[in-house]
XYZ file of C-alpha atoms in Angstrom:
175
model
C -23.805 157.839 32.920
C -25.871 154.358 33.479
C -29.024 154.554 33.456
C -29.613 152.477 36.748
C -27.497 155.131 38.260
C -29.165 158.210 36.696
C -33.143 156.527 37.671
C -31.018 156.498 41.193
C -30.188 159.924 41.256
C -33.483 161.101 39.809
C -35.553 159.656 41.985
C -33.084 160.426 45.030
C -33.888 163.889 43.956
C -37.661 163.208 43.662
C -37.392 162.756 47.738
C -35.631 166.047 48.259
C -37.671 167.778 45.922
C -40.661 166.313 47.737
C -39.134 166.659 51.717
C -38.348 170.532 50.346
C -41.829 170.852 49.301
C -43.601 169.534 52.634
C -41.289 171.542 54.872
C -42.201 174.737 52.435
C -45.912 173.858 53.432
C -45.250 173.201 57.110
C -43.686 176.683 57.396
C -45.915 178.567 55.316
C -49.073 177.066 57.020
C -48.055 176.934 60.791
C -49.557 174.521 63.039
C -51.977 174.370 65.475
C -49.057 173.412 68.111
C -45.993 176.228 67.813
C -43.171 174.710 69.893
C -41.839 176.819 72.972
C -39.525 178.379 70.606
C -41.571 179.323 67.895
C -44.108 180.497 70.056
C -41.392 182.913 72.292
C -40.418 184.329 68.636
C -44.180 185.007 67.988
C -44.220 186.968 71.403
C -41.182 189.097 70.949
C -42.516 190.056 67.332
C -46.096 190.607 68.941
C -44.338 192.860 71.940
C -42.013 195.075 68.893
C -45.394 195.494 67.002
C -47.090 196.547 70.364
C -44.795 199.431 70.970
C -46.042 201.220 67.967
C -49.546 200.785 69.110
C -49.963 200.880 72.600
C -48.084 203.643 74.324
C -47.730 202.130 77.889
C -44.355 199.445 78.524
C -45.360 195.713 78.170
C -42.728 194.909 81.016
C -44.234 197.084 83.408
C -48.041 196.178 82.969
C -50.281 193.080 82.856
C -52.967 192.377 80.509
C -55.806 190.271 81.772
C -58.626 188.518 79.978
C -61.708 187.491 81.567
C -64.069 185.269 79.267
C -67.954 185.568 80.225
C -71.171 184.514 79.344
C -72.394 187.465 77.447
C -68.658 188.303 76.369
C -65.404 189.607 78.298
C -63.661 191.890 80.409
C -60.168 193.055 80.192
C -58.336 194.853 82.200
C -54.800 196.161 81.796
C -53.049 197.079 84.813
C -49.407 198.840 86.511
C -47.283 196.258 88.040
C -46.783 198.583 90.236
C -49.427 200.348 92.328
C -48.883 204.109 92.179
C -47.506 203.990 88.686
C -49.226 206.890 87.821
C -47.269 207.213 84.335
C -48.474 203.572 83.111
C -51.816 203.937 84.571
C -52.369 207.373 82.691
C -51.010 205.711 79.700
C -53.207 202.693 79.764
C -56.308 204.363 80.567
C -55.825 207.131 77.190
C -54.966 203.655 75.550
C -58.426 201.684 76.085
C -60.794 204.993 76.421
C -59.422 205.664 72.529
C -59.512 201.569 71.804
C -63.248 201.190 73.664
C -64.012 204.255 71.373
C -62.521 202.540 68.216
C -64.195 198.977 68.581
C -67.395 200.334 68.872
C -67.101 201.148 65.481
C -65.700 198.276 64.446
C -62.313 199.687 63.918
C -60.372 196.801 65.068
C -57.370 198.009 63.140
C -54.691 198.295 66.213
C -55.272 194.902 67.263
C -54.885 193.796 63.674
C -51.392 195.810 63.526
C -49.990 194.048 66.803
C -51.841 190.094 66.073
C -51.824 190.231 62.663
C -55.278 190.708 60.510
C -55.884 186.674 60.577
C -56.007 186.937 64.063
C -58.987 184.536 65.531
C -62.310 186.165 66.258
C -60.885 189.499 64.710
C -63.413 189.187 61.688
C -65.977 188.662 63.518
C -66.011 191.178 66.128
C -65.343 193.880 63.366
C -68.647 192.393 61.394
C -70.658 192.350 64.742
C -69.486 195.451 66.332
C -73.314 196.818 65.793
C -74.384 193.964 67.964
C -71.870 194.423 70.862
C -71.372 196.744 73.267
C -67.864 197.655 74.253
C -67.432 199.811 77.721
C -64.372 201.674 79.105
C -64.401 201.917 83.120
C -61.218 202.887 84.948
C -59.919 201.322 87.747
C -57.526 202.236 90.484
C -54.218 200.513 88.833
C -55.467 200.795 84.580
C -58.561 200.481 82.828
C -61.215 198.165 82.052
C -62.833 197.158 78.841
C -66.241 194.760 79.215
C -67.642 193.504 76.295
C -71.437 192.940 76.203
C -73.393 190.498 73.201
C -76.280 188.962 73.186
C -75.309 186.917 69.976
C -73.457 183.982 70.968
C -71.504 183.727 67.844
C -69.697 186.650 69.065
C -69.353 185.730 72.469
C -67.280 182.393 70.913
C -65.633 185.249 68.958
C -64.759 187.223 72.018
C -63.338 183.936 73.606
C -61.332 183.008 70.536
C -59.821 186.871 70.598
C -59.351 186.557 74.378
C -57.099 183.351 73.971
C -55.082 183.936 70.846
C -54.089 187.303 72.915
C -53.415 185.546 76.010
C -51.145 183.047 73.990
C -49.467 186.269 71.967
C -48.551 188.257 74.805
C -47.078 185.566 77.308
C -45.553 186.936 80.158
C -47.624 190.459 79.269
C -51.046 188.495 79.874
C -52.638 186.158 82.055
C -56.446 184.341 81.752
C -58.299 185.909 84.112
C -61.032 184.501 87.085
């Protein structure tokens, strides 16, 4: 072989080698903007992973998350007023989560989100410093997070909103 032709081939394979290598990193490091599709992937595996944690069906029940000033509240609630199967369900669901967090066991959120999830880390760390309460309400269950350390109230936000973008259609940002 020539050796024009074989510096031609090498380096031709010096730009695959390299394009291979940056779409390796792409992949493997995400990016800050998933496309539609990538993003409705991330949902569905967030929704199969939810079914081994929470007990109550996604598609018949609304999560809601309400950032404040001293935290959050969220509420999960029937679709369907009178849904006293889902409503039973949600409320064993946060009484056992509210119960849970206040220890800093943030290990069922970690299960469905993944254990990178944002603010997870943080809230576990400052669970001492932040009050989580369980209330019940006529269609689910309320959970209203209370801190007077604002690091955890951005934490609180950043959990609120990486939820909100995992559960799609399951969630919605609240007043």
């Amino acid at each position: 072989m020539k050796s024009s032709r074989r510096r031609a081939l090498v380096a031709g394979a010096g730009v695959v080698l390299a394009g291979a290598v940056t779409a390796v990193a792409l992949v493997a490091g995400g990016s800050q903007q998933e496309s539609g599709e990538d993003r409705s992937e991330r949902q569905a595996l967030v929704a199969e992973r939810g079914k081994s944690v929470m007990p109550f069906d996604l598609e018949q029940t609304t999560h809601r998350f309400t950032p404040t000033a001293t935290g959050g509240v969220q509420d999960v609630v029937a679709d369907q007023s009178g849904d006293t199967e889902q409503i039973g369900l949600i409320r064993a669901h946060l009484r056992k989560e509210a119960e849970a967090f206040g220890r800093g066991d943030f290990a069922d959120p970690a299960r469905i989100h993944g254990a990178d999830m944002p603010g997870l880390a943080q809230l576990r760390d400052g669970h001492d410093r932040t009050e989580v309460r369980y209330e019940e309400r006529a269609d689910g269950a309320t959970l209203t997070y209370t801190t007077k350390d604002s690091a955890l109230v951005d934490a609180l936000h950043d959990w609120f909103e990486a939820q909100l973008g995992d559960h799609g259609a399951h969630a919605e940002s609240g007043h």
